Coordinates of C-alpha atoms and ligand atoms in Angstrom, one line a residue:
M1 CA 67.5 76.8 39.2
N2 CA 66.8 73.1 39.3
L3 CA 64.0 71.4 41.5
N4 CA 66.1 68.2 41.7
I5 CA 63.1 65.9 41.4
G6 CA 64.1 64.2 38.2
I7 CA 62.2 66.2 35.8
N8 CA 63.1 69.1 33.5
L9 CA 61.0 72.2 33.9
N10 CA 61.5 75.6 32.3
E11 CA 62.3 78.8 34.3
T12 CA 58.7 80.2 34.4
I13 CA 57.3 77.0 35.7
T14 CA 60.1 76.5 38.2
D15 CA 59.5 80.0 39.4
A16 CA 55.8 79.3 39.8
V17 CA 56.6 76.1 41.8
V18 CA 58.8 78.1 44.2
D19 CA 56.1 80.7 44.6
Q20 CA 53.6 77.9 45.5
L21 CA 56.1 76.4 48.0
I22 CA 56.4 79.8 49.7
E23 CA 52.6 80.2 49.8
C24 CA 52.3 76.8 51.5
D25 CA 54.9 77.6 54.0
P26 CA 55.6 81.4 54.4
S27 CA 58.7 80.8 56.6
L28 CA 60.5 79.9 53.4
A29 CA 60.3 83.4 52.1
E30 CA 63.2 84.4 54.3
R31 CA 65.6 82.1 52.2
S32 CA 67.0 82.9 48.9
R33 CA 65.0 81.5 46.0
E34 CA 67.7 79.2 44.9
D35 CA 67.9 77.6 48.3
I36 CA 64.2 76.9 48.7
P37 CA 64.1 73.6 46.4
R38 CA 67.0 72.3 48.3
T39 CA 65.4 72.6 51.6
C40 CA 62.3 71.0 50.6
T41 CA 61.7 67.2 50.2
A42 CA 60.8 65.9 46.7
N43 CA 57.4 65.0 48.1
R44 CA 56.7 68.5 49.2
I45 CA 57.7 69.9 45.8
L46 CA 55.4 67.3 44.2
A47 CA 52.6 68.5 46.5
A48 CA 53.3 72.2 45.4
I49 CA 53.1 71.1 41.7
G50 CA 49.9 69.3 42.5
A51 CA 48.4 72.5 44.1
L52 CA 49.6 74.6 41.1
T53 CA 48.0 72.3 38.6
S54 CA 45.0 71.2 40.5
L55 CA 46.0 67.5 40.1
P56 CA 45.8 64.9 42.8
V57 CA 49.2 63.6 44.1
F58 CA 49.7 59.8 44.6
L59 CA 53.1 59.0 46.3
K60 CA 52.6 55.1 45.8
I61 CA 51.1 53.9 42.5
K62 CA 52.5 50.3 42.2
D63 CA 49.3 48.8 43.5
F64 CA 47.0 50.7 41.3
V65 CA 48.5 49.8 38.0
D66 CA 46.5 47.8 35.5
R67 CA 49.1 45.2 34.4
N68 CA 47.3 44.5 31.0
L69 CA 47.2 48.1 30.2
L70 CA 50.8 48.5 31.2
E71 CA 52.1 45.7 29.2
E72 CA 50.4 46.8 26.1
S73 CA 52.4 50.1 26.3
D74 CA 55.7 50.7 24.8
P75 CA 58.3 50.9 27.7
S76 CA 60.6 53.3 25.8
M77 CA 57.7 55.7 25.2
L78 CA 56.6 55.5 28.9
N79 CA 60.3 56.1 29.8
R80 CA 60.6 59.2 27.5
G81 CA 57.4 61.0 28.9
M82 CA 57.7 59.5 32.4
F83 CA 54.1 58.2 32.7
V84 CA 52.2 55.0 33.2
P85 CA 48.6 54.0 32.7
L86 CA 46.9 53.2 35.9
Y87 CA 43.2 52.4 35.3
R88 CA 40.5 52.4 32.6
D89 CA 36.7 52.4 32.8
T90 CA 34.2 53.2 30.2
E91 CA 34.7 56.9 30.2
Q92 CA 38.1 57.6 31.4
I93 CA 41.7 56.4 31.5
Y94 CA 43.7 57.4 34.5
I95 CA 47.4 57.9 34.0
A96 CA 50.2 58.8 36.4
V97 CA 52.7 61.4 35.2
A98 CA 55.8 62.9 36.7
N99 CA 55.7 66.1 34.8
P100 CA 52.1 67.5 34.2
W101 CA 53.5 69.9 31.6
D102 CA 54.8 67.2 29.3
P103 CA 51.9 66.2 26.9
T104 CA 53.4 62.8 25.9
G105 CA 51.3 60.7 28.2
E106 CA 48.1 62.4 27.5
D107 CA 48.8 62.4 23.6
T108 CA 49.8 58.8 23.7
F109 CA 46.5 57.6 25.3
S110 CA 44.1 59.9 23.6
Q111 CA 45.4 58.6 20.3
Q112 CA 45.1 55.0 21.5
F113 CA 41.6 55.5 23.1
P114 CA 40.0 58.3 21.3
D115 CA 36.6 57.9 23.0
L116 CA 38.1 58.1 26.5
E117 CA 39.0 61.1 28.5
V118 CA 42.5 61.0 29.8
T119 CA 42.8 61.9 33.6
K120 CA 46.2 62.7 35.0
I121 CA 47.4 62.2 38.5
L122 CA 50.9 63.1 39.8
A123 CA 53.3 60.7 41.1
P124 CA 57.1 60.8 41.9
V125 CA 59.6 59.9 39.1
A126 CA 61.1 57.1 41.2
E127 CA 57.7 55.5 41.5
I128 CA 56.9 55.7 37.8
S129 CA 60.3 54.6 36.8
Q130 CA 60.1 51.5 39.0
V131 CA 56.8 50.6 37.4
I132 CA 58.2 51.0 34.0
E133 CA 61.0 48.7 35.0
T134 CA 58.7 45.9 35.8
V135 CA 57.6 45.8 32.2
S136 CA 60.9 46.3 30.5
R137 CA 62.3 43.5 32.6
T138 CA 60.2 40.8 30.9
T139 CA 60.9 42.1 27.3
G140 CA 64.7 42.3 27.4
P141 CA 66.7 45.5 26.7
S142 CA 65.2 47.5 23.7
Q143 CA 67.4 49.8 21.8
S144 CA 65.8 52.9 23.3
E145 CA 66.3 51.5 26.7
L146 CA 70.0 51.2 26.1
D147 CA 70.0 54.6 24.6
A148 CA 68.6 55.8 27.9
I149 CA 71.9 55.0 29.7
E150 CA 73.9 58.1 29.7
V151 CA 77.2 58.4 31.4
E152 CA 77.2 61.2 33.7
N153 CA 79.6 63.9 32.5
S154 CA 81.5 65.0 35.5
D155 CA 84.6 66.6 33.8
D156 CA 85.9 67.9 30.5
E157 CA 87.8 65.0 29.6
I158 CA 84.7 62.8 29.4
T159 CA 82.9 65.4 27.4
D160 CA 85.7 65.4 25.0
F161 CA 85.5 61.7 24.5
N162 CA 81.9 61.9 23.4
V163 CA 82.2 64.8 21.0
T164 CA 85.4 64.0 19.3
E165 CA 85.4 60.2 19.0
K166 CA 82.1 59.5 17.1
H167 CA 83.3 56.1 15.9
A168 CA 83.4 55.0 19.6
E169 CA 79.6 55.1 19.8
P170 CA 79.0 51.3 19.1
L171 CA 81.4 50.6 21.8
A172 CA 79.6 52.9 24.3
Q173 CA 76.5 51.0 23.2
L174 CA 78.1 47.6 24.1
V175 CA 79.3 48.9 27.5
A176 CA 75.9 50.3 28.2
K177 CA 74.3 46.9 27.4
I178 CA 76.7 45.1 29.6
V179 CA 75.9 47.4 32.5
S180 CA 72.1 47.6 31.9
D181 CA 71.7 43.8 31.6
G182 CA 73.5 43.5 34.9
V183 CA 71.2 46.1 36.7
K184 CA 68.1 44.5 35.2
D185 CA 69.1 41.0 36.4
R186 CA 70.0 42.4 39.9
A187 CA 73.6 41.3 39.6
S188 CA 76.0 42.4 42.3
D189 CA 78.9 42.5 40.1
I190 CA 80.0 42.4 36.5
H191 CA 83.4 40.7 35.6
I192 CA 85.3 41.3 32.5
K193 CA 88.3 38.9 31.9
C194 CA 90.9 38.3 29.1
D195 CA 91.9 34.9 28.0
K196 CA 94.5 34.1 25.4
D197 CA 92.2 34.6 22.4
R198 CA 89.0 36.1 23.7
V199 CA 87.5 38.5 26.3
H200 CA 84.4 37.5 28.0
Y201 CA 82.1 39.1 30.6
S202 CA 79.7 37.5 33.2
Y203 CA 77.5 38.5 36.2
R204 CA 77.4 37.5 39.8
I205 CA 73.7 37.0 40.7
D206 CA 72.7 35.9 44.2
G207 CA 76.2 35.0 45.0
D208 CA 76.8 32.8 41.9
M209 CA 78.7 33.5 38.8
G210 CA 76.6 33.1 35.7
E211 CA 77.0 32.4 31.9
K212 CA 80.0 33.9 30.1
Y213 CA 79.3 36.2 27.2
E214 CA 82.1 36.7 24.5
I215 CA 83.4 39.9 23.2
P216 CA 85.8 39.9 20.2
I217 CA 89.4 40.1 21.3
K218 CA 90.0 43.1 19.0
L219 CA 87.9 45.2 21.5
K220 CA 90.0 44.2 24.4
D221 CA 92.0 47.4 24.7
R222 CA 89.2 49.7 23.6
I223 CA 86.8 48.5 26.3
D224 CA 89.5 48.9 28.9
A225 CA 90.2 52.4 27.7
F226 CA 86.6 53.4 27.6
L227 CA 86.0 52.2 31.2
L228 CA 89.0 54.1 32.4
N229 CA 87.8 57.1 30.7
L230 CA 84.5 57.0 32.5
M231 CA 86.5 57.7 35.6
G232 CA 88.4 60.3 33.8
L233 CA 91.7 58.3 33.7
P234 CA 93.8 58.3 30.6
P235 CA 94.6 54.9 29.1
E236 CA 98.3 55.3 29.9
E237 CA 97.4 54.8 33.6
R238 CA 97.0 51.0 33.0
A239 CA 100.6 50.6 32.1
K240 CA 101.7 52.5 35.2
R241 CA 99.6 50.8 37.9
P242 CA 99.1 47.0 38.5
G243 CA 95.7 47.8 40.1
I244 CA 93.3 50.6 39.6
S245 CA 90.3 51.4 41.7
G246 CA 87.6 53.9 41.0
R247 CA 84.0 54.9 40.8
F248 CA 81.7 56.2 38.1
T249 CA 77.9 56.8 37.8
V250 CA 75.6 55.4 35.3
N251 CA 72.0 56.5 34.6
Y252 CA 69.6 53.6 34.4
L253 CA 65.9 54.5 33.5
R254 CA 66.7 58.0 35.1
R255 CA 67.9 56.3 38.3
S256 CA 71.5 57.1 38.9
I257 CA 73.6 54.0 40.0
D258 CA 77.1 54.1 41.5
M259 CA 79.5 51.6 40.1
R260 CA 82.7 50.7 41.9
F261 CA 85.5 49.8 39.6
E262 CA 88.6 47.5 40.3
R263 CA 91.0 46.5 37.6
H264 CA 94.1 44.5 37.9
R265 CA 96.7 43.4 35.4
T266 CA 96.8 39.8 34.5
Y267 CA 99.1 37.7 32.3
R268 CA 96.7 37.8 29.5
G269 CA 95.6 41.4 29.9
Y270 CA 93.3 42.5 32.8
H271 CA 90.5 41.4 35.0
V272 CA 87.9 44.1 35.7
T273 CA 85.3 43.8 38.4
M274 CA 82.5 46.4 38.6
R275 CA 80.2 46.3 41.7
I276 CA 76.8 47.6 41.1
L277 CA 75.9 49.8 44.1
D278 CA 72.2 50.0 43.3
K279 CA 70.4 52.0 46.0
S280 CA 67.1 50.2 45.4
H281 CA 68.8 47.0 46.9
F282 CA 70.5 48.8 49.5
E283 CA 67.6 50.4 51.2
A284 CA 67.0 47.1 53.0
K285 CA 64.9 47.3 56.1
L286 CA 65.1 44.9 59.0
G287 CA 62.1 42.5 58.9
V288 CA 61.3 42.8 55.1
G289 CA 62.9 41.5 51.9
S290 CA 66.3 39.7 52.3
L291 CA 66.3 40.8 55.9
A292 CA 62.9 39.2 56.7
F293 CA 64.1 37.4 59.9
D294 CA 61.8 35.5 62.0
S295 CA 60.3 37.2 65.0
A296 CA 62.5 35.5 67.5
T297 CA 65.7 36.8 65.6
L298 CA 64.2 40.2 65.2
F299 CA 63.5 40.4 69.0
E300 CA 67.0 39.4 69.9
L301 CA 68.4 42.0 67.3
E302 CA 66.3 44.8 68.8
K303 CA 67.5 43.9 72.2
V304 CA 71.1 44.1 70.9
M305 CA 70.5 47.4 69.3
A306 CA 69.0 48.9 72.4
I307 CA 72.3 48.5 74.4
P308 CA 73.5 51.9 75.5
A309 CA 77.3 51.4 74.8
G310 CA 79.6 48.7 73.6
I311 CA 80.5 46.9 70.4
I312 CA 78.1 44.9 68.2
V313 CA 80.1 42.8 65.7
M314 CA 78.8 41.0 62.7
S315 CA 81.0 38.2 61.4
G316 CA 80.9 36.2 58.2
P317 CA 82.7 35.7 54.9
T318 CA 82.8 38.1 52.2
G319 CA 79.5 38.5 50.4
S320 CA 77.4 37.3 53.3
G321 CA 75.7 40.8 53.4
K322 CA 77.1 41.8 56.9
S323 CA 77.2 45.5 55.9
T324 CA 73.7 45.4 54.5
T325 CA 72.4 44.3 57.9
L326 CA 74.5 46.8 59.8
N327 CA 73.3 49.6 57.6
A328 CA 69.7 48.5 58.1
M329 CA 70.3 48.6 61.8
L330 CA 71.8 52.1 61.4
R331 CA 68.6 53.2 59.6
E332 CA 66.6 52.0 62.7
L333 CA 68.9 53.7 65.1
N334 CA 68.9 57.0 63.0
R335 CA 67.2 59.6 65.2
P336 CA 67.7 63.3 65.0
E337 CA 69.0 63.5 68.7
D338 CA 71.9 61.1 68.0
I339 CA 75.0 61.9 65.9
I340 CA 76.0 58.9 63.8
L341 CA 79.4 58.7 62.3
T342 CA 80.5 56.0 59.8
L343 CA 84.1 55.2 58.9
E344 CA 84.1 53.2 55.7
N345 CA 86.4 52.4 52.7
P346 CA 84.5 52.9 50.5
V347 CA 81.2 54.4 51.5
E348 CA 78.6 52.1 49.9
D349 CA 75.2 53.1 51.3
E350 CA 74.5 56.9 52.1
I351 CA 71.9 57.3 54.8
Q352 CA 70.4 60.8 55.3
G353 CA 71.4 62.5 58.5
V354 CA 74.4 60.3 59.0
L355 CA 77.9 61.6 58.8
H356 CA 79.7 59.2 56.3
C357 CA 83.6 59.3 56.2
D358 CA 85.6 57.5 53.5
I359 CA 88.8 56.6 55.2
K360 CA 91.8 54.6 54.1
P361 CA 93.3 52.0 56.5
N362 CA 96.4 54.0 57.2
E363 CA 94.4 57.1 58.0
F364 CA 92.8 55.5 61.1
N365 CA 95.5 56.1 63.7
P366 CA 96.1 59.9 63.0
M367 CA 92.4 60.6 62.8
I368 CA 91.1 58.8 66.0
A369 CA 91.4 61.9 68.2
S370 CA 89.6 64.0 65.6
F371 CA 86.7 61.5 65.3
M372 CA 86.1 61.4 69.0
R373 CA 86.1 65.2 69.3
S374 CA 83.2 65.2 66.8
D375 CA 81.3 63.7 69.6
P376 CA 79.3 60.8 67.9
D377 CA 76.8 58.8 69.8
I378 CA 77.0 55.8 67.4
I379 CA 79.9 54.8 65.3
L380 CA 79.7 52.3 62.3
M381 CA 83.2 51.0 61.4
G382 CA 83.2 49.2 57.9
E383 CA 85.5 46.6 59.3
V384 CA 87.9 45.7 62.1
R385 CA 91.0 44.6 60.1
D386 CA 94.1 45.7 62.0
L387 CA 95.2 46.8 65.3
D388 CA 94.4 50.5 64.7
S389 CA 90.7 49.9 63.8
A390 CA 90.5 47.3 66.6
E391 CA 91.8 49.8 69.2
L392 CA 89.5 52.6 67.9
A393 CA 86.5 50.2 68.4
I394 CA 87.5 49.3 71.9
E395 CA 88.4 52.9 72.9
A396 CA 85.1 54.2 71.5
A397 CA 83.2 51.5 73.5
I398 CA 85.0 52.1 76.7
T399 CA 84.3 55.9 76.4
G400 CA 80.5 55.1 76.2
H401 CA 79.8 54.9 72.5
K402 CA 77.8 52.4 70.7
V403 CA 80.0 50.8 67.9
L404 CA 78.7 48.6 65.0
T405 CA 81.3 46.9 62.9
T406 CA 82.1 43.7 60.9
I407 CA 84.9 41.3 61.2
H408 CA 86.3 38.5 58.9
C409 CA 85.8 35.2 60.8
P410 CA 83.4 32.3 60.2
R411 CA 81.8 31.9 63.6
A412 CA 80.4 34.4 66.1
S413 CA 82.5 32.9 68.9
Q414 CA 85.6 33.4 67.0
I415 CA 85.1 37.1 67.1
I416 CA 87.0 37.4 70.5
E417 CA 89.9 35.3 69.2
R418 CA 90.2 37.5 66.1
F419 CA 90.5 40.7 68.3
E420 CA 93.2 38.9 70.2
Q421 CA 95.2 38.0 67.1
L422 CA 95.1 41.7 66.2
G423 CA 96.7 42.4 69.5
I424 CA 93.9 43.3 71.9
E425 CA 93.9 41.7 75.3
R426 CA 91.0 39.3 76.0
W427 CA 89.7 41.1 79.1
K428 CA 89.3 44.3 77.0
V429 CA 87.3 42.6 74.3
A430 CA 85.2 40.6 76.9
Q431 CA 84.2 43.9 78.7
T432 CA 83.3 45.9 75.6
L433 CA 81.8 43.3 73.2
K434 CA 78.0 43.3 73.8
A435 CA 77.0 41.1 70.9
A436 CA 78.7 38.6 68.6
C437 CA 76.7 37.9 65.6
A438 CA 77.3 35.8 62.4
Q439 CA 75.5 36.0 59.1
R440 CA 75.1 34.1 55.9
L441 CA 72.9 34.6 52.8
I442 CA 70.9 31.5 51.8
K443 CA 69.6 31.2 48.2
L444 CA 65.8 30.9 48.1
L445 CA 64.0 28.5 45.8
C446 CA 62.3 29.9 42.8
P447 CA 58.6 29.8 43.8
Y448 CA 57.6 29.2 40.3
C449 CA 59.3 26.1 39.6
K450 CA 60.4 24.5 42.9
I451 CA 59.6 20.8 43.3
K452 CA 57.8 19.2 46.2
K453 CA 59.5 16.3 47.9
T454 CA 57.7 14.1 50.4
G455 CA 60.1 13.1 53.2
L456 CA 63.8 12.5 53.3
T457 CA 65.8 9.3 52.8
E458 CA 67.7 7.7 55.7
R459 CA 70.9 8.7 54.0
E460 CA 69.9 12.5 53.8
I461 CA 68.9 12.4 57.5
R462 CA 72.3 11.2 58.5
K463 CA 74.2 13.5 55.9
F464 CA 72.4 16.6 57.3
N465 CA 72.4 15.4 61.0
L466 CA 68.6 15.8 61.2
D467 CA 65.9 14.6 63.7
D468 CA 63.6 11.7 63.0
E469 CA 60.7 14.1 62.5
W470 CA 62.3 15.2 59.2
R471 CA 61.6 11.8 57.8
D472 CA 58.0 12.7 57.0
T473 CA 58.4 16.4 56.7
P474 CA 57.3 17.6 53.3
I475 CA 59.9 20.0 51.9
Y476 CA 60.7 21.5 48.5
Q477 CA 63.9 21.2 46.4
R478 CA 65.3 23.1 43.5
N479 CA 64.1 22.5 39.9
N480 CA 67.5 21.9 38.1
D481 CA 66.2 23.1 34.9
G482 CA 64.7 26.3 36.4
C483 CA 62.2 28.3 34.6
G484 CA 61.8 31.7 32.8
E485 CA 61.2 33.5 36.0
C486 CA 64.6 32.5 37.6
G487 CA 66.5 32.4 34.4
G488 CA 67.0 28.6 34.6
R489 CA 68.8 28.9 37.9
G490 CA 66.0 27.3 40.1
Y491 CA 66.8 29.9 42.8
L492 CA 65.5 33.4 43.0
G493 CA 66.9 35.9 45.6
R494 CA 68.5 35.3 48.9
S495 CA 67.6 35.8 52.5
A496 CA 69.9 36.5 55.5
L497 CA 70.3 33.9 58.3
L498 CA 71.6 35.4 61.6
E499 CA 73.1 34.0 64.6
I500 CA 73.3 36.3 67.8
I501 CA 75.3 35.7 71.0
P502 CA 74.6 38.5 73.5
I503 CA 77.6 38.8 75.9
T504 CA 75.8 39.4 79.2
P505 CA 77.7 40.8 82.2
E506 CA 77.9 37.2 83.6
W507 CA 79.5 35.8 80.4
S508 CA 81.7 38.9 80.1
D509 CA 83.0 38.3 83.7
Q510 CA 83.7 34.6 83.0
L511 CA 85.4 35.3 79.6
S512 CA 87.7 38.0 81.0
K513 CA 88.8 35.8 84.0
G514 CA 89.4 33.0 81.5
V515 CA 87.0 30.7 83.2
I516 CA 85.4 29.7 79.9
S517 CA 86.7 30.0 76.3
P518 CA 84.6 31.7 73.6
Y519 CA 83.8 28.3 72.0
E520 CA 82.5 27.0 75.3
L521 CA 80.3 30.1 75.5
E522 CA 79.0 29.3 72.0
L523 CA 78.2 25.7 73.2
A524 CA 76.5 26.9 76.3
V525 CA 74.3 29.3 74.3
R526 CA 73.5 26.7 71.8
K527 CA 72.4 24.2 74.5
E528 CA 70.0 26.7 76.0
G529 CA 68.5 26.7 72.6
I530 CA 66.7 30.0 72.9
L531 CA 68.9 32.2 70.8
P532 CA 68.8 32.2 67.0
S533 CA 71.6 30.2 65.3
L534 CA 72.5 29.9 61.8
R535 CA 71.6 26.2 61.6
K536 CA 68.2 26.6 63.4
S537 CA 67.2 29.5 61.1
G538 CA 68.4 27.8 58.1
L539 CA 66.4 24.7 58.8
Q540 CA 63.4 26.8 59.6
I541 CA 63.6 28.3 56.1
V542 CA 63.8 24.8 54.6
K543 CA 60.8 23.7 56.6
E544 CA 58.8 26.6 55.3
G545 CA 59.6 25.4 51.8
R546 CA 61.6 28.7 50.9
S547 CA 64.9 27.0 50.4
D548 CA 66.5 23.5 50.2
L549 CA 69.1 21.5 52.1
E550 CA 71.6 21.8 49.3
A551 CA 71.5 25.6 49.5
L552 CA 71.9 25.4 53.3
R553 CA 74.7 22.9 53.1
K554 CA 76.7 25.2 50.9
I555 CA 76.8 28.0 53.4
I556 CA 77.0 26.2 56.9
D557 CA 78.6 23.1 58.1
M558 CA 75.8 20.6 58.5
S559 CA 77.8 17.9 59.9
A560 CA 77.5 19.5 63.4
T561 CA 74.4 18.9 65.3
E562 CA 72.7 21.5 67.5
Ligands
LIG601 ZN1 62.1 29.1 38.4

């Protein structure tokens, strides 16, 4: 029996924990013992362990950590025993442990501080692992950290590879480093490309491709074969297919991270793209982090989300974070009384309680009836990309469902035209579309090295089409040399800009009668000046000193005025 909370406990202890769970909640006794850990949340199991060992439980520890104490500790040791030091006074040292029966933490600190008493508190593995990650980030990958990366063995073939080909180990190490560096630097993708006489890999971070790292050309085929093997594919596959897609899981500091793999044949060999689907980035919430919209935008978004039925479409280019925002909206809408169904290809962000379906484009049409019979209240469609998916969205909205989806087009007002191009009549779109949104991600200045700039030149004012008030507005710009915190990039992280055009009954009527065009609607909305627009939100972020005009110019056309 496994408790599934990220620590290994022997059978006797596991049994005692289950007994404790039953004692806290006698209704559990009706279930089979194997079933009990599965029906309890990790926090509840942790609470049971706390009761069993008479240790206090802290669900959040990040704010209690003594940074100095933490930085003096060896991250690989912390990782091995899953513990972190919290606080020290003249008599005691407090440490957070995930497994109270593992003596590593206690031993480490009683050796280091023989005069102090070590006091343990319990904390979730995920919390402790995130704290450890903050120290290992600044020191670069240690050997033991790279060793911590294990590839999840999901079938026999992979186990065979590890056992029989011992000589392949340095290669496994190299792949582990490529992946762990990417996760550590919060890269979204890892690219491996073949040139005539070398292979190189690089990362996409905050939307930009970074430095290229070289790998000897002799490893070209072995890396390729190793990666295919991670997905249980024999190397012969690469000769058969021009493109290969797949998925595998890696373990990074005990966190499992899904990797989406795409490989296509090129003239010189291959080009591999690995998308890092790191859950800790996904669990984005509206109003915080990269989705920290201003209050006016959040207000409009909440209004849009409250519509009882109809389509909410998010537009924008690839990599503009459309699905992250939709998933964050879905999290807000996720209530036990509603059935939420998602149709995605592939599923990227699993939300508890939501029915996720991985569906290929050609499966759409035959499955529409079956989806509708499953009686969902809210449907999230990954993308409207052809007539089948467009028809499903319209049909679902007409029959009273709330539909969230994305579409490929630059402006919010072009959403209606895009539906028309796919073969849907305008009146149908006008009557079902409730909100047309557009999103971009703007790079944020590194707060550690950004440069203050007083006022703009006449030329800049004209170039960016700004008001006179900008002449004396103090703003910041990027430090081209960057610093250690931003890895020399001058930018650190990104934030989403959102434009929302709600289609009111009045607009809907005028659009379906053809009295106004979608673009005229956009102009009318902009003239009112109340709703959030990409340009307005972008300039606001620049004014707040969080980004610069160069970054804004790269994502929206600044030659157009408000
Ligand atoms: Zn910096």
